[in-house]
Amino acid sequence: MALERMKQKDWYKVLGAKPSDSPAELKRKYQKLALLYHPDKQEAGVAAAEAEERVRQFIQIQQAWKILGNQETKKEYDLQQRENNLTKEWPLHEQIYLEDMSWNEDEQLYSLSCRCGGNYSVSKSETKDVSLVCCDTCSLVIEILQ
């Protein structure tokens, strides 16, 4: 499952659901919408543009269910959403490319000085998994761009 596809859409909104909904509630909401927008349930004589829009809605409903109806993909999607929300909520000091940070060969660590005098640090092994780094002294955060 590509995370890029997951984070571009609010799949809960597509289903009219909330992250706190139980799996049974998610399924109920999915089934209700799937029946409502299913191509076989369209009335005869509907304008082509409206029919196309209903098919598009049905496809989105199917995609939302594919992600939220599976425990693993739902968990991955929820984690991605939390990271996106953290980016919006934390005081983001700046966005910086990894190559613009100082490299310490002995410690195998990238670092950058914060305006408070503290440091942002990320080990070489973490660079693939980490995009937000907190200052070791204050609450500021930088986003590392790849």
PDB file of N, CA, C and O in Angstrom, residues 27-83:
ATOM      1  N   LYS A  27     -17.733  -0.570   8.906  1.00  0.00           N
ATOM      2  CA  LYS A  27     -18.314  -1.466   7.906  1.00  0.00           C
ATOM      3  C   LYS A  27     -19.753  -1.071   7.591  1.00  0.00           C
ATOM      4  O   LYS A  27     -20.171  -1.058   6.438  1.00  0.00           O
ATOM      5  N   ARG A  28     -20.516  -0.730   8.617  1.00  0.00           N
ATOM      6  CA  ARG A  28     -21.904  -0.318   8.421  1.00  0.00           C
ATOM      7  C   ARG A  28     -21.977   0.935   7.544  1.00  0.00           C
ATOM      8  O   ARG A  28     -22.772   1.019   6.605  1.00  0.00           O
ATOM      9  N   LYS A  29     -21.119   1.909   7.833  1.00  0.00           N
ATOM     10  CA  LYS A  29     -21.114   3.153   7.057  1.00  0.00           C
ATOM     11  C   LYS A  29     -20.674   2.890   5.614  1.00  0.00           C
ATOM     12  O   LYS A  29     -21.241   3.460   4.674  1.00  0.00           O
ATOM     13  N   TYR A  30     -19.667   2.026   5.446  1.00  0.00           N
ATOM     14  CA  TYR A  30     -19.223   1.656   4.105  1.00  0.00           C
ATOM     15  C   TYR A  30     -20.360   0.992   3.320  1.00  0.00           C
ATOM     16  O   TYR A  30     -20.637   1.370   2.180  1.00  0.00           O
ATOM     17  N   GLN A  31     -21.010   0.007   3.926  1.00  0.00           N
ATOM     18  CA  GLN A  31     -22.071  -0.722   3.226  1.00  0.00           C
ATOM     19  C   GLN A  31     -23.223   0.194   2.828  1.00  0.00           C
ATOM     20  O   GLN A  31     -23.755   0.082   1.719  1.00  0.00           O
ATOM     21  N   LYS A  32     -23.586   1.100   3.697  1.00  0.00           N
ATOM     22  CA  LYS A  32     -24.668   2.034   3.403  1.00  0.00           C
ATOM     23  C   LYS A  32     -24.331   2.891   2.177  1.00  0.00           C
ATOM     24  O   LYS A  32     -25.137   3.043   1.261  1.00  0.00           O
ATOM     25  N   LEU A  33     -23.109   3.438   2.158  1.00  0.00           N
ATOM     26  CA  LEU A  33     -22.690   4.278   1.030  1.00  0.00           C
ATOM     27  C   LEU A  33     -22.481   3.464  -0.250  1.00  0.00           C
ATOM     28  O   LEU A  33     -22.814   3.926  -1.342  1.00  0.00           O
ATOM     29  N   ALA A  34     -21.931   2.260  -0.103  1.00  0.00           N
ATOM     30  CA  ALA A  34     -21.705   1.410  -1.281  1.00  0.00           C
ATOM     31  C   ALA A  34     -23.029   1.086  -1.959  1.00  0.00           C
ATOM     32  O   ALA A  34     -23.122   1.114  -3.198  1.00  0.00           O
ATOM     33  N   LEU A  35     -24.050   0.795  -1.183  1.00  0.00           N
ATOM     34  CA  LEU A  35     -25.370   0.527  -1.757  1.00  0.00           C
ATOM     35  C   LEU A  35     -25.957   1.773  -2.417  1.00  0.00           C
ATOM     36  O   LEU A  35     -26.567   1.701  -3.482  1.00  0.00           O
ATOM     37  N   LEU A  36     -25.755   2.898  -1.798  1.00  0.00           N
ATOM     38  CA  LEU A  36     -26.294   4.151  -2.316  1.00  0.00           C
ATOM     39  C   LEU A  36     -25.655   4.548  -3.653  1.00  0.00           C
ATOM     40  O   LEU A  36     -26.345   5.027  -4.556  1.00  0.00           O
ATOM     41  N   TYR A  37     -24.347   4.335  -3.780  1.00  0.00           N
ATOM     42  CA  TYR A  37     -23.628   4.794  -4.974  1.00  0.00           C
ATOM     43  C   TYR A  37     -23.266   3.684  -5.962  1.00  0.00           C
ATOM     44  O   TYR A  37     -22.640   3.960  -6.985  1.00  0.00           O
ATOM     45  N   HIS A  38     -23.632   2.459  -5.670  1.00  0.00           N
ATOM     46  CA  HIS A  38     -23.262   1.351  -6.557  1.00  0.00           C
ATOM     47  C   HIS A  38     -23.802   1.597  -7.973  1.00  0.00           C
ATOM     48  O   HIS A  38     -24.967   1.972  -8.141  1.00  0.00           O
ATOM     49  N   PRO A  39     -22.972   1.393  -9.006  1.00  0.00           N
ATOM     50  CA  PRO A  39     -23.407   1.633 -10.391  1.00  0.00           C
ATOM     51  C   PRO A  39     -24.666   0.864 -10.782  1.00  0.00           C
ATOM     52  O   PRO A  39     -25.486   1.363 -11.551  1.00  0.00           O
ATOM     53  N   ASP A  40     -24.861  -0.325 -10.240  1.00  0.00           N
ATOM     54  CA  ASP A  40     -26.055  -1.124 -10.557  1.00  0.00           C
ATOM     55  C   ASP A  40     -27.323  -0.547  -9.932  1.00  0.00           C
ATOM     56  O   ASP A  40     -28.428  -0.921 -10.320  1.00  0.00           O
ATOM     57  N   LYS A  41     -27.177   0.350  -8.984  1.00  0.00           N
ATOM     58  CA  LYS A  41     -28.340   0.931  -8.295  1.00  0.00           C
ATOM     59  C   LYS A  41     -28.767   2.270  -8.893  1.00  0.00           C
ATOM     60  O   LYS A  41     -29.685   2.903  -8.389  1.00  0.00           O
ATOM     61  N   GLN A  42     -28.121   2.696  -9.967  1.00  0.00           N
ATOM     62  CA  GLN A  42     -28.474   3.981 -10.578  1.00  0.00           C
ATOM     63  C   GLN A  42     -29.790   3.878 -11.325  1.00  0.00           C
ATOM     64  O   GLN A  42     -30.101   2.860 -11.938  1.00  0.00           O
ATOM     65  N   GLU A  43     -30.532   4.953 -11.265  1.00  0.00           N
ATOM     66  CA  GLU A  43     -31.807   5.011 -11.977  1.00  0.00           C
ATOM     67  C   GLU A  43     -31.562   5.215 -13.467  1.00  0.00           C
ATOM     68  O   GLU A  43     -30.597   5.851 -13.867  1.00  0.00           O
ATOM     69  N   ALA A  44     -32.446   4.674 -14.253  1.00  0.00           N
ATOM     70  CA  ALA A  44     -32.354   4.856 -15.708  1.00  0.00           C
ATOM     71  C   ALA A  44     -32.650   6.324 -16.034  1.00  0.00           C
ATOM     72  O   ALA A  44     -33.437   6.983 -15.355  1.00  0.00           O
ATOM     73  N   GLY A  45     -32.031   6.844 -17.051  1.00  0.00           N
ATOM     74  CA  GLY A  45     -32.296   8.209 -17.492  1.00  0.00           C
ATOM     75  C   GLY A  45     -31.536   9.278 -16.742  1.00  0.00           C
ATOM     76  O   GLY A  45     -31.791  10.461 -16.925  1.00  0.00           O
ATOM     77  N   VAL A  46     -30.603   8.892 -15.882  1.00  0.00           N
ATOM     78  CA  VAL A  46     -29.793   9.863 -15.148  1.00  0.00           C
ATOM     79  C   VAL A  46     -28.793  10.482 -16.128  1.00  0.00           C
ATOM     80  O   VAL A  46     -28.251   9.794 -16.984  1.00  0.00           O
ATOM     81  N   ALA A  47     -28.578  11.769 -16.011  1.00  0.00           N
ATOM     82  CA  ALA A  47     -27.634  12.472 -16.881  1.00  0.00           C
ATOM     83  C   ALA A  47     -26.256  11.821 -16.796  1.00  0.00           C
ATOM     84  O   ALA A  47     -25.850  11.354 -15.732  1.00  0.00           O
ATOM     85  N   ALA A  48     -25.542  11.801 -17.915  1.00  0.00           N
ATOM     86  CA  ALA A  48     -24.236  11.157 -17.981  1.00  0.00           C
ATOM     87  C   ALA A  48     -23.259  11.733 -16.956  1.00  0.00           C
ATOM     88  O   ALA A  48     -22.505  10.997 -16.316  1.00  0.00           O
ATOM     89  N   ALA A  49     -23.279  13.049 -16.789  1.00  0.00           N
ATOM     90  CA  ALA A  49     -22.372  13.692 -15.831  1.00  0.00           C
ATOM     91  C   ALA A  49     -22.668  13.233 -14.403  1.00  0.00           C
ATOM     92  O   ALA A  49     -21.753  12.972 -13.618  1.00  0.00           O
ATOM     93  N   GLU A  50     -23.941  13.119 -14.065  1.00  0.00           N
ATOM     94  CA  GLU A  50     -24.313  12.673 -12.721  1.00  0.00           C
ATOM     95  C   GLU A  50     -23.940  11.203 -12.524  1.00  0.00           C
ATOM     96  O   GLU A  50     -23.440  10.820 -11.468  1.00  0.00           O
ATOM     97  N   ALA A  51     -24.175  10.391 -13.547  1.00  0.00           N
ATOM     98  CA  ALA A  51     -23.824   8.967 -13.469  1.00  0.00           C
ATOM     99  C   ALA A  51     -22.312   8.805 -13.273  1.00  0.00           C
ATOM    100  O   ALA A  51     -21.868   7.988 -12.457  1.00  0.00           O
ATOM    101  N   GLU A  52     -21.543   9.602 -13.982  1.00  0.00           N
ATOM    102  CA  GLU A  52     -20.086   9.550 -13.864  1.00  0.00           C
ATOM    103  C   GLU A  52     -19.638   9.962 -12.466  1.00  0.00           C
ATOM    104  O   GLU A  52     -18.740   9.358 -11.878  1.00  0.00           O
ATOM    105  N   GLU A  53     -20.270  10.994 -11.918  1.00  0.00           N
ATOM    106  CA  GLU A  53     -19.943  11.457 -10.571  1.00  0.00           C
ATOM    107  C   GLU A  53     -20.264  10.375  -9.537  1.00  0.00           C
ATOM    108  O   GLU A  53     -19.498  10.151  -8.603  1.00  0.00           O
ATOM    109  N   ARG A  54     -21.374   9.687  -9.706  1.00  0.00           N
ATOM    110  CA  ARG A  54     -21.758   8.623  -8.771  1.00  0.00           C
ATOM    111  C   ARG A  54     -20.761   7.458  -8.833  1.00  0.00           C
ATOM    112  O   ARG A  54     -20.426   6.874  -7.808  1.00  0.00           O
ATOM    113  N   VAL A  55     -20.277   7.145 -10.037  1.00  0.00           N
ATOM    114  CA  VAL A  55     -19.274   6.084 -10.182  1.00  0.00           C
ATOM    115  C   VAL A  55     -17.974   6.521  -9.502  1.00  0.00           C
ATOM    116  O   VAL A  55     -17.331   5.726  -8.808  1.00  0.00           O
ATOM    117  N   ARG A  56     -17.595   7.779  -9.680  1.00  0.00           N
ATOM    118  CA  ARG A  56     -16.398   8.302  -9.034  1.00  0.00           C
ATOM    119  C   ARG A  56     -16.530   8.209  -7.509  1.00  0.00           C
ATOM    120  O   ARG A  56     -15.597   7.795  -6.815  1.00  0.00           O
ATOM    121  N   GLN A  57     -17.704   8.565  -6.997  1.00  0.00           N
ATOM    122  CA  GLN A  57     -17.961   8.466  -5.556  1.00  0.00           C
ATOM    123  C   GLN A  57     -17.843   7.015  -5.095  1.00  0.00           C
ATOM    124  O   GLN A  57     -17.254   6.742  -4.055  1.00  0.00           O
ATOM    125  N   PHE A  58     -18.425   6.106  -5.872  1.00  0.00           N
ATOM    126  CA  PHE A  58     -18.384   4.684  -5.522  1.00  0.00           C
ATOM    127  C   PHE A  58     -16.934   4.191  -5.458  1.00  0.00           C
ATOM    128  O   PHE A  58     -16.560   3.465  -4.533  1.00  0.00           O
ATOM    129  N   ILE A  59     -16.116   4.590  -6.409  1.00  0.00           N
ATOM    130  CA  ILE A  59     -14.711   4.185  -6.434  1.00  0.00           C
ATOM    131  C   ILE A  59     -13.979   4.710  -5.198  1.00  0.00           C
ATOM    132  O   ILE A  59     -13.191   3.988  -4.569  1.00  0.00           O
ATOM    133  N   GLN A  60     -14.264   5.960  -4.812  1.00  0.00           N
ATOM    134  CA  GLN A  60     -13.642   6.518  -3.601  1.00  0.00           C
ATOM    135  C   GLN A  60     -14.086   5.768  -2.354  1.00  0.00           C
ATOM    136  O   GLN A  60     -13.291   5.530  -1.448  1.00  0.00           O
ATOM    137  N   ILE A  61     -15.345   5.405  -2.303  1.00  0.00           N
ATOM    138  CA  ILE A  61     -15.871   4.638  -1.167  1.00  0.00           C
ATOM    139  C   ILE A  61     -15.155   3.295  -1.077  1.00  0.00           C
ATOM    140  O   ILE A  61     -14.760   2.853  -0.001  1.00  0.00           O
ATOM    141  N   GLN A  62     -14.952   2.656  -2.231  1.00  0.00           N
ATOM    142  CA  GLN A  62     -14.242   1.370  -2.276  1.00  0.00           C
ATOM    143  C   GLN A  62     -12.798   1.539  -1.792  1.00  0.00           C
ATOM    144  O   GLN A  62     -12.291   0.711  -1.046  1.00  0.00           O
ATOM    145  N   GLN A  63     -12.139   2.605  -2.234  1.00  0.00           N
ATOM    146  CA  GLN A  63     -10.750   2.863  -1.817  1.00  0.00           C
ATOM    147  C   GLN A  63     -10.678   3.109  -0.309  1.00  0.00           C
ATOM    148  O   GLN A  63      -9.775   2.616   0.365  1.00  0.00           O
ATOM    149  N   ALA A  64     -11.621   3.890   0.201  1.00  0.00           N
ATOM    150  CA  ALA A  64     -11.652   4.172   1.642  1.00  0.00           C
ATOM    151  C   ALA A  64     -11.810   2.875   2.431  1.00  0.00           C
ATOM    152  O   ALA A  64     -11.119   2.650   3.425  1.00  0.00           O
ATOM    153  N   TRP A  65     -12.695   2.008   1.976  1.00  0.00           N
ATOM    154  CA  TRP A  65     -12.926   0.742   2.673  1.00  0.00           C
ATOM    155  C   TRP A  65     -11.699  -0.169   2.573  1.00  0.00           C
ATOM    156  O   TRP A  65     -11.356  -0.864   3.523  1.00  0.00           O
ATOM    157  N   LYS A  66     -11.027  -0.150   1.433  1.00  0.00           N
ATOM    158  CA  LYS A  66      -9.832  -0.980   1.257  1.00  0.00           C
ATOM    159  C   LYS A  66      -8.769  -0.597   2.290  1.00  0.00           C
ATOM    160  O   LYS A  66      -8.074  -1.452   2.817  1.00  0.00           O
ATOM    161  N   ILE A  67      -8.671   0.684   2.612  1.00  0.00           N
ATOM    162  CA  ILE A  67      -7.690   1.149   3.593  1.00  0.00           C
ATOM    163  C   ILE A  67      -8.206   0.996   5.022  1.00  0.00           C
ATOM    164  O   ILE A  67      -7.529   0.449   5.883  1.00  0.00           O
ATOM    165  N   LEU A  68      -9.424   1.451   5.280  1.00  0.00           N
ATOM    166  CA  LEU A  68      -9.935   1.464   6.656  1.00  0.00           C
ATOM    167  C   LEU A  68     -10.541   0.135   7.098  1.00  0.00           C
ATOM    168  O   LEU A  68     -10.689  -0.107   8.295  1.00  0.00           O
ATOM    169  N   GLY A  69     -10.871  -0.724   6.160  1.00  0.00           N
ATOM    170  CA  GLY A  69     -11.474  -2.014   6.501  1.00  0.00           C
ATOM    171  C   GLY A  69     -10.450  -3.077   6.854  1.00  0.00           C
ATOM    172  O   GLY A  69     -10.801  -4.157   7.321  1.00  0.00           O
ATOM    173  N   ASN A  70      -9.178  -2.788   6.653  1.00  0.00           N
ATOM    174  CA  ASN A  70      -8.105  -3.724   6.957  1.00  0.00           C
ATOM    175  C   ASN A  70      -7.307  -3.160   8.140  1.00  0.00           C
ATOM    176  O   ASN A  70      -6.854  -2.014   8.084  1.00  0.00           O
ATOM    177  N   GLN A  71      -7.142  -3.950   9.177  1.00  0.00           N
ATOM    178  CA  GLN A  71      -6.487  -3.453  10.399  1.00  0.00           C
ATOM    179  C   GLN A  71      -5.078  -2.925  10.144  1.00  0.00           C
ATOM    180  O   GLN A  71      -4.689  -1.888  10.689  1.00  0.00           O
ATOM    181  N   GLU A  72      -4.298  -3.622   9.306  1.00  0.00           N
ATOM    182  CA  GLU A  72      -2.925  -3.196   9.044  1.00  0.00           C
ATOM    183  C   GLU A  72      -2.867  -1.867   8.290  1.00  0.00           C
ATOM    184  O   GLU A  72      -2.131  -0.961   8.665  1.00  0.00           O
ATOM    185  N   THR A  73      -3.637  -1.759   7.201  1.00  0.00           N
ATOM    186  CA  THR A  73      -3.593  -0.521   6.412  1.00  0.00           C
ATOM    187  C   THR A  73      -4.242   0.629   7.175  1.00  0.00           C
ATOM    188  O   THR A  73      -3.807   1.774   7.047  1.00  0.00           O
ATOM    189  N   LYS A  74      -5.247   0.327   7.986  1.00  0.00           N
ATOM    190  CA  LYS A  74      -5.874   1.371   8.813  1.00  0.00           C
ATOM    191  C   LYS A  74      -4.860   1.916   9.817  1.00  0.00           C
ATOM    192  O   LYS A  74      -4.732   3.133   9.982  1.00  0.00           O
ATOM    193  N   LYS A  75      -4.118   1.024  10.451  1.00  0.00           N
ATOM    194  CA  LYS A  75      -3.105   1.437  11.420  1.00  0.00           C
ATOM    195  C   LYS A  75      -2.041   2.307  10.740  1.00  0.00           C
ATOM    196  O   LYS A  75      -1.659   3.356  11.253  1.00  0.00           O
ATOM    197  N   GLU A  76      -1.573   1.884   9.572  1.00  0.00           N
ATOM    198  CA  GLU A  76      -0.564   2.644   8.819  1.00  0.00           C
ATOM    199  C   GLU A  76      -1.115   4.019   8.414  1.00  0.00           C
ATOM    200  O   GLU A  76      -0.434   5.031   8.545  1.00  0.00           O
ATOM    201  N   TYR A  77      -2.368   4.037   7.953  1.00  0.00           N
ATOM    202  CA  TYR A  77      -3.005   5.298   7.566  1.00  0.00           C
ATOM    203  C   TYR A  77      -3.146   6.229   8.774  1.00  0.00           C
ATOM    204  O   TYR A  77      -2.842   7.415   8.696  1.00  0.00           O
ATOM    205  N   ASP A  78      -3.598   5.693   9.905  1.00  0.00           N
ATOM    206  CA  ASP A  78      -3.767   6.500  11.114  1.00  0.00           C
ATOM    207  C   ASP A  78      -2.435   7.100  11.573  1.00  0.00           C
ATOM    208  O   ASP A  78      -2.379   8.270  11.974  1.00  0.00           O
ATOM    209  N   LEU A  79      -1.360   6.307  11.497  1.00  0.00           N
ATOM    210  CA  LEU A  79      -0.036   6.821  11.863  1.00  0.00           C
ATOM    211  C   LEU A  79       0.390   7.950  10.933  1.00  0.00           C
ATOM    212  O   LEU A  79       0.939   8.963  11.370  1.00  0.00           O
ATOM    213  N   GLN A  80       0.124   7.787   9.647  1.00  0.00           N
ATOM    214  CA  GLN A  80       0.471   8.820   8.671  1.00  0.00           C
ATOM    215  C   GLN A  80      -0.323  10.101   8.958  1.00  0.00           C
ATOM    216  O   GLN A  80       0.212  11.202   8.897  1.00  0.00           O
ATOM    217  N   GLN A  81      -1.607   9.955   9.274  1.00  0.00           N
ATOM    218  CA  GLN A  81      -2.441  11.110   9.590  1.00  0.00           C
ATOM    219  C   GLN A  81      -1.920  11.826  10.835  1.00  0.00           C
ATOM    220  O   GLN A  81      -1.890  13.047  10.883  1.00  0.00           O
ATOM    221  N   ARG A  82      -1.505  11.055  11.853  1.00  0.00           N
ATOM    222  CA  ARG A  82      -0.973  11.670  13.070  1.00  0.00           C
ATOM    223  C   ARG A  82       0.294  12.452  12.770  1.00  0.00           C
ATOM    224  O   ARG A  82       0.493  13.543  13.288  1.00  0.00           O
ATOM    225  N   GLU A  83       1.165  11.877  11.928  1.00  0.00           N
ATOM    226  CA  GLU A  83       2.395  12.595  11.570  1.00  0.00           C
ATOM    227  C   GLU A  83       2.065  13.885  10.828  1.00  0.00           C
ATOM    228  O   GLU A  83       2.655  14.926  11.092  1.00  0.00           O
TER     229      GLU A  83
END
